[in-house]
């Protein structure tokens, strides 16, 4: 299907918006009135620019507060509409969006509303323009899509149809199944937006928190399916009001928008998702920076790369690469075990993920990588033979208490958070969990966990309003069989946990005197859910990175986020090793 987007959905001037929208591969645009009013380009220039970019103008919007008014107001509204029709002819826009009235002067009379819309459609027809009538979720008298359809049906004019908007329908909890009762030829336009579930005024919710399909909690795909069943043949168009998108790069936002529609349409063949972490790659000024900590954790250096300044450290199925070709300590890349690396990178590319160029020496393993929104490199690979490990001088892999990488946590820039969630959902097939918020001593952290089938790959995306000296922290969580033994080996290398935490823990849970004393002595944190228990500890921070050691007891599913404020306070008090 054709893909369109409203200019209000991205940032910048109208010219910048159009360039970004075209570059992302869209077919058409909705011109939002405010974008045109503030542009120095004449309507004819906008029309020419849109055509030169290979786009079409699908809709001009909006005409507000038109229908069901008194005679004097109607005369003024028709004058206003005629001016818009003349402008649209200059633009080459074939359709005008009319929102249901929110005016306190609007009359609650469906027959009068239908009469006025019929008159408007008749005037529009003289200019070759169609009218798409949309029920705003906060409309004064018409706030539900089937109500708008009843009025359109009553008006009975070929140039009048409905505009369906997923936000206005789903935010009210309306059943989208009723869309199939509307003849497809009378659904003139379909606007799409997702949103998180929020308990707030629907107008403020709409104006500030919409997002692209797949980034929120609405069943946008189900609504589209009902609309297609009704016979709709127009474009899938995005109309998103979002404070973050208004401040972000127009090109990134437009690309993210296109990715959401590609996923919504299901046009990219699915591939098997990741079945585990192959490795986590850290940049370090020198391997000595982390070698002592890794040794204390039970890792051993098992190889050096044949041509690059990279060391491989292993323990059972947990693998850490130390890359000393860069300044600073950070989590630069993740290796993902995946059954079909070639298929995975092809899918990622079709979902507009940047495929990273790789330089390989003679005989080196072929590793394809894509860039995540925050710049983290994701390698699609197999550890089974033939393996990327063949690039390293092999040594025996030690056993120990650490078994594998449990999860990784990446702190995202605020304006990339929703983009990252959609990226990992689409490219890796991870399932997003509910967003949570918790306190930082100097602000607030928003967090969203994502996981693959059988929780073989777990990731946690965070937005931190603040962090030590402005540094966005990252961490690698290591799964452990005996966290108490590991904690004893790490003496002096872990974050100190205040005694008040254990006093509170004693009040919340009956853990027994001996167990509580052991947790206190070893600096271990504790959580439980209805499926099991969770023990974890944190190391000191090195540059941007720290390690977490976790032990899941039973079928515990979470990440111990209830303890995050304690961890953050300890990190602020001791930001670096």
Coordinates of C-alpha atoms in Angstrom, one line a residue:
X1 CA 0.0 0.0 0.0
X2 CA 1.0 3.6 -0.5
X3 CA 2.6 5.2 2.6
X4 CA 2.1 8.7 3.7
X5 CA 2.8 10.9 6.7
X6 CA 1.6 14.2 8.1
X7 CA 4.2 16.9 8.2
X8 CA 3.4 17.6 11.8
X9 CA 5.0 14.2 12.7
X10 CA 8.6 15.4 12.1
X11 CA 10.6 18.4 13.1
X12 CA 12.0 21.3 11.1
X13 CA 10.8 23.7 8.5
X14 CA 8.3 22.5 5.8
X15 CA 11.2 22.2 3.3
X16 CA 13.2 20.1 5.8
X17 CA 10.3 17.9 6.6
X18 CA 9.6 17.2 2.9
X19 CA 13.2 16.3 2.3
X20 CA 13.3 13.9 5.2
X21 CA 10.0 12.3 4.3
X22 CA 11.1 11.7 0.7
X23 CA 14.5 10.4 1.8
X24 CA 12.8 7.8 4.1
X25 CA 10.8 6.4 1.1
X26 CA 7.3 7.7 1.7
X27 CA 4.9 8.1 -1.3
X28 CA 2.9 11.0 0.0
X29 CA 2.4 13.6 2.6
X30 CA -0.4 15.3 4.5
X31 CA 0.3 19.1 4.7
X32 CA -0.5 20.4 8.1
X33 CA -1.8 23.9 7.9
X34 CA 0.6 25.4 10.5
X35 CA 3.6 24.1 8.5
X36 CA 2.4 25.8 5.4
X37 CA 1.5 29.1 7.1
X38 CA 5.0 29.4 8.6
X39 CA 6.8 28.5 5.4
X40 CA 8.3 31.1 3.1
X41 CA 7.5 28.9 0.2
X42 CA 4.4 29.8 -1.8
X43 CA 1.8 27.0 -2.3
X44 CA 3.0 26.6 -6.0
X45 CA 6.6 26.2 -4.8
X46 CA 5.5 23.6 -2.2
X47 CA 3.6 21.8 -5.0
X48 CA 6.7 21.8 -7.3
X49 CA 9.0 20.7 -4.5
X50 CA 6.8 17.8 -3.5
X51 CA 6.6 16.7 -7.1
X52 CA 10.4 17.0 -7.6
X53 CA 10.9 14.8 -4.5
X54 CA 8.6 12.1 -6.0
X55 CA 5.9 12.7 -3.4
X56 CA 2.2 13.5 -3.7
X57 CA 0.1 15.7 -1.5
X58 CA -2.6 13.3 -0.2
X59 CA -4.4 15.6 2.3
X60 CA -4.5 19.1 3.6
X61 CA -5.6 19.6 7.2
X62 CA -7.5 20.6 9.2
X63 CA -10.7 22.6 8.8
X64 CA -12.0 22.9 12.4
X65 CA -15.4 23.8 14.0
X66 CA -17.4 23.9 10.8
X67 CA -20.7 21.9 11.2
X68 CA -23.9 22.3 13.2
X69 CA -23.7 26.1 13.8
X70 CA -26.1 29.0 13.4
X71 CA -26.7 30.8 10.1
X72 CA -24.2 33.6 10.7
X73 CA -21.4 31.3 11.8
X74 CA -22.2 29.0 8.8
X75 CA -21.7 31.9 6.4
X76 CA -18.3 32.7 8.0
X77 CA -17.3 29.0 7.9
X78 CA -18.2 28.7 4.2
X79 CA -16.1 31.8 3.5
X80 CA -13.2 30.2 5.4
X81 CA -13.7 26.9 3.5
X82 CA -13.7 28.7 0.1
X83 CA -10.3 30.3 0.9
X84 CA -8.9 26.8 1.8
X85 CA -10.3 25.3 -1.4
X86 CA -8.5 28.0 -3.4
X87 CA -5.3 27.4 -1.5
X88 CA -5.6 23.6 -2.0
X89 CA -5.9 24.1 -5.8
X90 CA -2.6 26.0 -5.7
X91 CA -1.1 23.2 -3.7
X92 CA -2.6 20.4 -5.8
X93 CA -4.2 18.8 -2.6
X94 CA -7.2 16.6 -3.5
X95 CA -8.7 16.1 0.0
X96 CA -9.5 18.3 3.0
X97 CA -9.7 16.9 6.6
X98 CA -12.6 18.3 8.6
X99 CA -12.5 17.6 12.3
X100 CA -15.7 17.2 14.3
X101 CA -16.5 20.5 16.1
X102 CA -15.2 21.3 19.6
X103 CA -16.8 24.7 19.6
X104 CA -19.1 25.5 22.6
X105 CA -21.4 27.1 20.0
X106 CA -21.9 23.8 18.1
X107 CA -25.5 22.5 18.1
X108 CA -26.2 18.9 19.0
X109 CA -28.2 18.1 15.9
X110 CA -27.0 15.3 13.5
X111 CA -29.4 16.4 10.7
X112 CA -28.1 19.9 10.9
X113 CA -24.5 18.6 10.9
X114 CA -25.2 16.5 7.9
X115 CA -26.9 19.4 6.0
X116 CA -23.8 21.6 6.6
X117 CA -21.3 18.9 5.6
X118 CA -23.4 18.2 2.4
X119 CA -23.2 21.9 1.6
X120 CA -19.5 21.9 2.2
X121 CA -19.0 18.8 0.0
X122 CA -21.0 20.4 -2.8
X123 CA -18.7 23.5 -2.7
X124 CA -15.6 21.3 -2.5
X125 CA -16.8 19.3 -5.6
X126 CA -16.7 22.5 -7.7
X127 CA -13.0 22.6 -7.0
X128 CA -12.4 18.8 -7.5
X129 CA -11.8 18.3 -3.8
X130 CA -13.1 15.6 -1.4
X131 CA -14.0 16.1 2.3
X132 CA -12.9 13.6 4.9
X133 CA -14.9 14.0 8.2
X134 CA -13.1 12.8 11.3
X135 CA -14.6 12.3 14.8
X136 CA -12.2 13.8 17.3
X137 CA -12.1 11.8 20.6
X138 CA -12.8 15.1 22.4
X139 CA -15.4 16.4 19.9
X140 CA -18.2 18.4 21.5
X141 CA -21.1 16.3 20.1
X142 CA -19.4 13.9 17.7
X143 CA -16.6 12.0 19.4
X144 CA -17.0 8.4 18.0
X145 CA -16.2 7.2 14.5
X146 CA -19.5 5.4 13.9
X147 CA -21.3 8.6 14.9
X148 CA -19.3 10.5 12.2
X149 CA -20.2 7.7 9.7
X150 CA -23.9 8.1 10.5
X151 CA -23.7 11.8 9.7
X152 CA -21.8 11.2 6.5
X153 CA -24.3 8.6 5.4
X154 CA -27.1 11.0 6.2
X155 CA -25.5 13.8 4.2
X156 CA -25.2 11.4 1.2
X157 CA -22.8 13.2 -1.0
X158 CA -20.2 11.5 -3.3
X159 CA -17.5 14.0 -2.2
X160 CA -18.0 13.4 1.5
X161 CA -16.5 10.4 3.4
X162 CA -15.0 9.6 6.8
X163 CA -11.4 9.8 8.0
X164 CA -10.6 7.1 10.5
X165 CA -7.9 7.9 13.0
X166 CA -6.5 5.0 15.1
X167 CA -5.8 7.3 18.1
X168 CA -9.3 8.8 18.2
X169 CA -10.8 5.3 18.0
X170 CA -8.5 3.3 20.3
X171 CA -8.0 5.9 23.0
X172 CA -11.8 5.9 23.6
X173 CA -11.8 2.1 23.8
X174 CA -14.1 1.9 20.8
X175 CA -14.5 -1.5 19.1
X176 CA -12.7 -1.1 15.7
X177 CA -14.7 -4.1 14.4
X178 CA -17.5 -1.7 13.5
X179 CA -15.3 -0.3 10.7
X180 CA -16.3 -3.2 8.6
X181 CA -19.8 -1.9 8.5
X182 CA -18.6 1.2 6.6
X183 CA -18.4 0.8 2.8
X184 CA -14.7 0.9 1.7
X185 CA -15.4 3.7 -0.8
X186 CA -16.7 5.9 1.9
X187 CA -13.5 5.6 4.0
X188 CA -11.7 8.4 2.4
X189 CA -8.6 8.4 4.6
X190 CA -6.9 6.4 7.3
X191 CA -4.6 8.1 9.8
X192 CA -2.5 6.0 12.1
X193 CA -0.8 6.6 15.5
X194 CA 0.0 4.5 18.5
X195 CA 0.2 5.6 22.1
X196 CA 1.2 4.3 25.6
X197 CA -1.7 3.6 27.9
X198 CA -2.0 6.7 30.1
X199 CA -4.7 7.9 32.5
X200 CA -5.0 11.5 31.5
X201 CA -7.1 14.0 29.5
X202 CA -7.4 12.6 26.0
X203 CA -6.6 15.9 24.3
X204 CA -3.3 16.2 26.2
X205 CA -2.6 12.5 25.6
X206 CA -3.2 13.1 21.8
X207 CA -1.2 16.3 21.5
X208 CA 1.9 15.1 23.4
X209 CA 2.2 11.3 23.6
X210 CA 1.3 9.8 20.3
X211 CA 3.9 7.5 18.7
X212 CA 4.4 5.3 15.7
X213 CA 2.7 2.0 15.4
X214 CA 4.5 -0.7 17.4
X215 CA 5.9 1.8 19.9
X216 CA 2.8 2.1 22.1
X217 CA 0.2 -0.2 23.5
X218 CA -2.7 0.1 21.0
X219 CA -3.6 -2.7 18.6
X220 CA -3.1 -0.5 15.5
X221 CA -2.5 -3.6 13.3
X222 CA -6.0 -5.0 14.2
X223 CA -7.6 -1.7 13.3
X224 CA -5.8 -1.6 9.9
X225 CA -7.0 -5.2 9.3
X226 CA -10.6 -4.2 9.9
X227 CA -10.2 -1.2 7.6
X228 CA -8.8 -3.3 4.8
X229 CA -11.6 -5.8 5.2
X230 CA -14.0 -2.9 4.7
X231 CA -12.5 -2.3 1.3
X232 CA -10.3 0.7 2.0
X233 CA -7.7 1.3 -0.8
X234 CA -6.1 4.6 0.2
X235 CA -2.7 5.1 1.8
X236 CA -1.6 4.1 5.3
X237 CA -0.8 7.6 6.7
X238 CA 0.9 8.5 10.0
X239 CA -0.3 11.5 12.0
X240 CA 1.7 11.7 15.2
X241 CA 1.9 14.6 17.7
X242 CA 4.9 14.0 20.0
X243 CA 7.0 16.4 21.9
X244 CA 10.1 14.3 21.5
X245 CA 9.7 13.8 17.7
X246 CA 9.3 17.6 17.3
X247 CA 12.8 18.0 18.7
X248 CA 14.6 15.1 17.1
X249 CA 16.3 14.8 13.8
X250 CA 13.7 14.9 11.0
X251 CA 15.5 12.3 8.9
X252 CA 15.8 9.9 11.9
X253 CA 12.2 10.3 12.8
X254 CA 11.0 9.9 9.2
X255 CA 13.1 6.7 8.9
X256 CA 11.7 5.4 12.1
X257 CA 8.2 6.2 10.9
X258 CA 8.8 4.3 7.7
X259 CA 10.1 1.3 9.7
X260 CA 6.9 1.3 11.7
X261 CA 4.8 1.1 8.6
X262 CA 7.0 -1.7 7.0
X263 CA 6.5 -3.7 10.2
X264 CA 2.8 -2.9 10.4
X265 CA 2.3 -4.0 6.8
X266 CA 4.3 -7.2 7.4
X267 CA 6.2 -6.8 4.1
X268 CA 9.5 -8.2 5.4
X269 CA 9.9 -12.0 5.7
X270 CA 10.5 -13.1 9.2
X271 CA 13.6 -14.9 10.3
X272 CA 14.5 -16.8 13.4
X273 CA 15.4 -14.4 16.2
X274 CA 18.5 -14.5 18.4
X275 CA 18.9 -17.6 20.7
X276 CA 21.5 -16.1 23.0
X277 CA 24.4 -13.7 23.4
X278 CA 27.6 -14.7 21.6
X279 CA 29.6 -11.9 23.3
X280 CA 29.7 -8.4 24.7
X281 CA 32.5 -6.2 23.3
X282 CA 33.9 -3.5 25.6
X283 CA 36.3 -0.8 24.5
X284 CA 39.1 -0.2 26.9
X285 CA 42.2 2.0 26.9
X286 CA 44.1 -1.1 27.9
X287 CA 43.0 -4.7 28.7
X288 CA 44.6 -4.2 32.1
X289 CA 41.8 -1.8 32.9
X290 CA 39.3 -4.7 33.4
X291 CA 41.5 -7.8 33.6
X292 CA 41.6 -7.8 37.4
X293 CA 37.8 -7.6 37.7
X294 CA 37.2 -10.3 35.0
X295 CA 39.7 -12.5 36.8
X296 CA 37.9 -12.0 40.1
X297 CA 34.7 -12.9 38.4
X298 CA 36.2 -16.2 37.3
X299 CA 36.9 -15.3 33.6
X300 CA 40.2 -16.2 31.9
X301 CA 41.7 -14.8 28.8
X302 CA 41.3 -17.5 26.2
X303 CA 42.5 -15.8 23.0
X304 CA 43.9 -12.8 21.2
X305 CA 42.6 -11.7 17.8
X306 CA 44.9 -12.5 15.0
X307 CA 45.0 -9.0 13.5
X308 CA 43.2 -6.6 15.9
X309 CA 44.0 -5.4 19.4
X310 CA 41.1 -7.5 20.9
X311 CA 41.2 -10.1 23.7
X312 CA 38.7 -12.8 24.3
X313 CA 37.8 -13.6 27.9
X314 CA 35.5 -16.6 28.7
X315 CA 33.8 -18.5 31.4
X316 CA 31.5 -21.3 30.3
X317 CA 29.1 -19.7 27.8
X318 CA 29.8 -16.1 28.9
X319 CA 32.2 -14.2 26.6
X320 CA 33.7 -10.7 26.9
X321 CA 35.8 -9.0 24.2
X322 CA 38.2 -6.3 25.3
X323 CA 39.0 -4.0 22.4
X324 CA 41.9 -1.6 23.1
X325 CA 41.7 0.3 19.8
X326 CA 39.5 3.0 21.3
X327 CA 39.7 5.5 24.1
X328 CA 37.4 5.2 27.1
X329 CA 35.5 2.2 28.5
X330 CA 32.1 1.5 27.0
X331 CA 29.9 -1.3 25.7
X332 CA 30.4 -1.0 22.0
X333 CA 29.0 -4.1 20.5
X334 CA 26.9 -7.2 21.1
X335 CA 27.3 -10.5 19.4
X336 CA 24.0 -12.3 18.9
X337 CA 23.7 -16.1 18.4
X338 CA 21.3 -16.4 15.5
X339 CA 20.5 -19.5 13.3
X340 CA 20.5 -17.5 10.0
X341 CA 23.0 -14.5 10.2
X342 CA 22.6 -13.7 6.5
X343 CA 18.8 -13.7 6.7
X344 CA 18.9 -11.6 9.9
X345 CA 21.1 -8.9 8.4
X346 CA 19.0 -8.8 5.2
X347 CA 15.8 -8.3 7.3
X348 CA 17.6 -5.6 9.3
X349 CA 18.5 -3.8 6.1
X350 CA 15.0 -3.9 4.8
X351 CA 13.9 -2.4 8.1
X352 CA 16.2 0.5 7.4
X353 CA 18.9 -0.5 10.0
X354 CA 22.3 0.8 8.9
X355 CA 24.5 -2.2 7.8
X356 CA 28.0 -1.5 8.9
X357 CA 31.0 -1.9 6.6
X358 CA 33.4 -4.5 7.8
X359 CA 37.1 -5.0 7.0
X360 CA 38.3 -8.6 7.1
X361 CA 41.8 -9.9 7.0
X362 CA 42.6 -13.1 5.0
X363 CA 40.9 -16.1 6.5
X364 CA 38.9 -14.1 9.1
X365 CA 35.3 -15.0 9.9
X366 CA 32.6 -13.1 8.0
X367 CA 30.6 -11.1 10.6
X368 CA 27.8 -8.8 9.5
X369 CA 26.8 -6.0 11.8
X370 CA 24.1 -3.3 12.0
X371 CA 23.9 -0.2 14.1
X372 CA 21.3 0.1 16.8
X373 CA 19.8 3.6 17.3
X374 CA 22.3 4.5 20.1
X375 CA 25.2 3.4 18.0
X376 CA 25.7 0.0 19.6
X377 CA 26.9 -2.5 17.0
X378 CA 24.9 -5.7 16.7
X379 CA 26.8 -8.7 15.2
X380 CA 24.8 -11.6 13.8
X381 CA 26.9 -14.7 14.3
X382 CA 27.3 -18.4 15.2
X383 CA 29.6 -19.6 17.9
X384 CA 29.3 -23.2 16.6
X385 CA 31.8 -24.1 13.9
X386 CA 32.6 -22.4 11.6
X387 CA 32.9 -19.7 14.2
X388 CA 34.0 -16.2 14.8
X389 CA 36.1 -17.7 17.6
X390 CA 38.5 -19.1 15.0
X391 CA 39.8 -15.5 14.6
X392 CA 41.3 -15.8 18.1
X393 CA 44.3 -17.9 19.3
X394 CA 42.4 -20.7 21.0
X395 CA 42.9 -21.6 24.7
X396 CA 40.9 -23.8 27.1
X397 CA 37.7 -22.2 28.3
X398 CA 37.4 -22.4 32.1
X399 CA 34.4 -23.5 34.0
X400 CA 33.1 -21.5 37.0
X401 CA 30.0 -20.1 38.6
X402 CA 29.2 -17.6 35.7
X403 CA 27.3 -19.5 33.0
X404 CA 26.2 -16.9 30.4
X405 CA 25.1 -13.4 29.7
X406 CA 21.7 -12.9 31.4
X407 CA 20.9 -9.5 29.9
X408 CA 22.4 -6.2 28.9
X409 CA 21.1 -2.7 29.8
X410 CA 21.6 0.2 27.5
X411 CA 20.9 3.8 28.4
X412 CA 19.3 5.6 25.5
X413 CA 19.1 9.3 24.7
X414 CA 15.6 10.5 25.6
X415 CA 14.7 11.2 21.9
X416 CA 15.8 7.7 20.8
X417 CA 13.9 5.6 23.4
X418 CA 10.8 4.8 21.3
X419 CA 12.9 4.4 18.2
X420 CA 15.1 1.9 20.0
X421 CA 12.1 -0.1 21.3
X422 CA 10.7 -0.4 17.8
X423 CA 14.1 -1.2 16.4
X424 CA 14.7 -4.1 18.8
X425 CA 11.1 -5.3 18.4
X426 CA 11.3 -5.3 14.6
X427 CA 14.8 -6.2 13.9
X428 CA 15.4 -8.8 16.6
X429 CA 11.8 -9.8 17.3
X430 CA 12.0 -9.0 21.0
X431 CA 8.8 -8.7 23.0
X432 CA 8.5 -5.4 24.8
X433 CA 7.4 -5.4 28.4
X434 CA 5.6 -2.6 30.3
X435 CA 7.6 0.6 30.8
X436 CA 8.4 1.4 34.4
X437 CA 9.8 4.4 36.2
X438 CA 12.0 4.6 39.3
X439 CA 13.8 7.3 41.2
X440 CA 17.3 8.4 40.7
X441 CA 18.7 10.6 43.5
X442 CA 18.9 13.4 41.0
X443 CA 16.0 12.7 38.7
X444 CA 13.9 9.9 37.2
X445 CA 14.7 6.8 35.1
X446 CA 12.3 5.3 32.6
X447 CA 13.0 1.7 31.8
X448 CA 11.6 -0.9 29.4
X449 CA 12.7 -4.6 29.3
X450 CA 12.5 -6.6 26.1
X451 CA 13.0 -10.3 25.7
X452 CA 13.1 -13.0 23.0
X453 CA 11.5 -16.5 23.0
X454 CA 12.3 -18.4 26.2
X455 CA 14.1 -15.3 27.5
X456 CA 17.2 -16.4 25.7
X457 CA 18.0 -12.8 24.9
X458 CA 17.0 -10.1 27.4
X459 CA 17.7 -6.4 27.0
X460 CA 16.8 -3.4 29.1
X461 CA 16.4 0.0 27.6
X462 CA 16.7 3.0 30.0
X463 CA 16.3 6.7 29.8
X464 CA 18.2 8.4 32.6
X465 CA 17.5 12.1 33.2
X466 CA 20.9 12.3 34.9
X467 CA 23.9 10.1 35.5
X468 CA 27.3 10.6 37.0
X469 CA 29.0 13.6 35.3
X470 CA 26.6 13.3 32.4
X471 CA 27.8 9.8 31.5
X472 CA 25.1 7.4 30.3
X473 CA 25.8 4.1 32.1
X474 CA 25.6 0.7 30.5
X475 CA 25.9 -2.7 32.1
X476 CA 26.3 -6.3 31.3
X477 CA 24.5 -8.8 33.6
X478 CA 26.1 -12.2 34.1
X479 CA 24.1 -15.3 35.1
X480 CA 25.6 -17.1 38.0
X481 CA 25.1 -20.5 39.7
X482 CA 26.5 -19.5 43.1
X483 CA 26.4 -15.8 43.6
X484 CA 27.5 -16.0 47.2
X485 CA 30.8 -17.7 46.2
X486 CA 31.3 -15.0 43.4
X487 CA 30.5 -12.2 45.9
X488 CA 33.2 -13.5 48.2
X489 CA 35.8 -13.4 45.4
X490 CA 34.7 -9.9 44.5
X491 CA 35.4 -8.5 48.0
X492 CA 36.2 -4.8 47.6
X493 CA 35.1 -4.6 43.9
X494 CA 31.4 -4.3 44.4
X495 CA 29.1 -1.4 45.2
X496 CA 28.6 -0.9 48.9
X497 CA 25.0 -1.2 49.9
X498 CA 23.7 0.8 52.8
X499 CA 22.6 -1.0 56.0
X500 CA 19.2 0.8 55.8
X501 CA 18.4 -1.3 52.7
X502 CA 18.8 -4.5 54.7
X503 CA 16.7 -3.1 57.6
X504 CA 13.9 -2.5 55.1
X505 CA 14.4 -5.9 53.5
X506 CA 13.9 -7.5 56.9
X507 CA 10.6 -5.7 57.2
X508 CA 9.4 -6.7 53.8
X509 CA 10.4 -10.4 53.8
X510 CA 10.9 -13.1 56.3
X511 CA 14.3 -14.3 55.0
X512 CA 15.6 -15.7 58.3
X513 CA 18.3 -14.3 60.5
X514 CA 21.2 -16.2 58.9
X515 CA 20.2 -15.6 55.3
X516 CA 19.7 -11.9 55.9
X517 CA 23.0 -11.6 57.6
X518 CA 24.8 -13.3 54.6
X519 CA 23.1 -10.9 52.2
X520 CA 24.2 -7.9 54.3
X521 CA 27.8 -9.1 54.6
X522 CA 28.2 -9.8 50.9
X523 CA 26.3 -6.7 49.7
X524 CA 23.7 -8.8 47.8
X525 CA 20.3 -7.4 46.8
X526 CA 17.1 -9.4 46.8
X527 CA 13.8 -9.5 45.0
X528 CA 11.1 -12.1 44.4
X529 CA 8.0 -12.5 42.4
X530 CA 5.3 -15.2 42.4
X531 CA 7.5 -17.5 40.4
X532 CA 10.9 -17.3 42.2
X533 CA 13.6 -15.3 43.8
X534 CA 16.4 -13.0 42.5
X535 CA 19.8 -12.3 44.0
X536 CA 22.1 -9.7 42.4
X537 CA 25.1 -7.5 43.0
X538 CA 26.8 -4.7 41.1
X539 CA 30.5 -4.0 40.5
X540 CA 32.1 -0.6 40.6
X541 CA 31.8 1.4 37.4
X542 CA 34.6 1.5 34.8
X543 CA 34.1 4.4 32.4
X544 CA 30.6 3.9 31.2
X545 CA 30.4 0.2 32.1
X546 CA 29.7 -1.9 35.2
X547 CA 28.8 -5.6 35.6
X548 CA 25.9 -7.1 37.4
X549 CA 26.0 -10.6 38.7
X550 CA 22.5 -12.3 39.0
X551 CA 21.2 -15.6 40.2
X552 CA 17.6 -16.5 39.3
X553 CA 16.0 -19.0 41.7
X554 CA 13.0 -20.9 40.3
X555 CA 11.4 -19.1 37.4
X556 CA 11.8 -15.5 38.4
X557 CA 11.2 -13.3 35.4
X558 CA 12.2 -9.8 36.4
X559 CA 15.3 -7.7 36.7
X560 CA 15.3 -6.6 40.3
X561 CA 14.3 -3.1 39.3
X562 CA 12.8 -2.4 42.7
X563 CA 16.4 -2.2 43.9
X564 CA 17.5 0.2 41.1
X565 CA 17.2 3.4 43.3
X566 CA 19.6 1.8 45.8
X567 CA 22.1 0.9 43.1
X568 CA 21.9 4.4 41.6
X569 CA 22.4 6.1 44.9
X570 CA 25.5 3.9 45.5
X571 CA 26.8 4.7 42.0
X572 CA 26.4 8.4 42.5
X573 CA 28.3 8.2 45.8
X574 CA 31.1 6.1 44.1
X575 CA 30.8 6.9 40.4
X576 CA 34.1 5.3 39.3
X577 CA 36.4 2.4 40.3

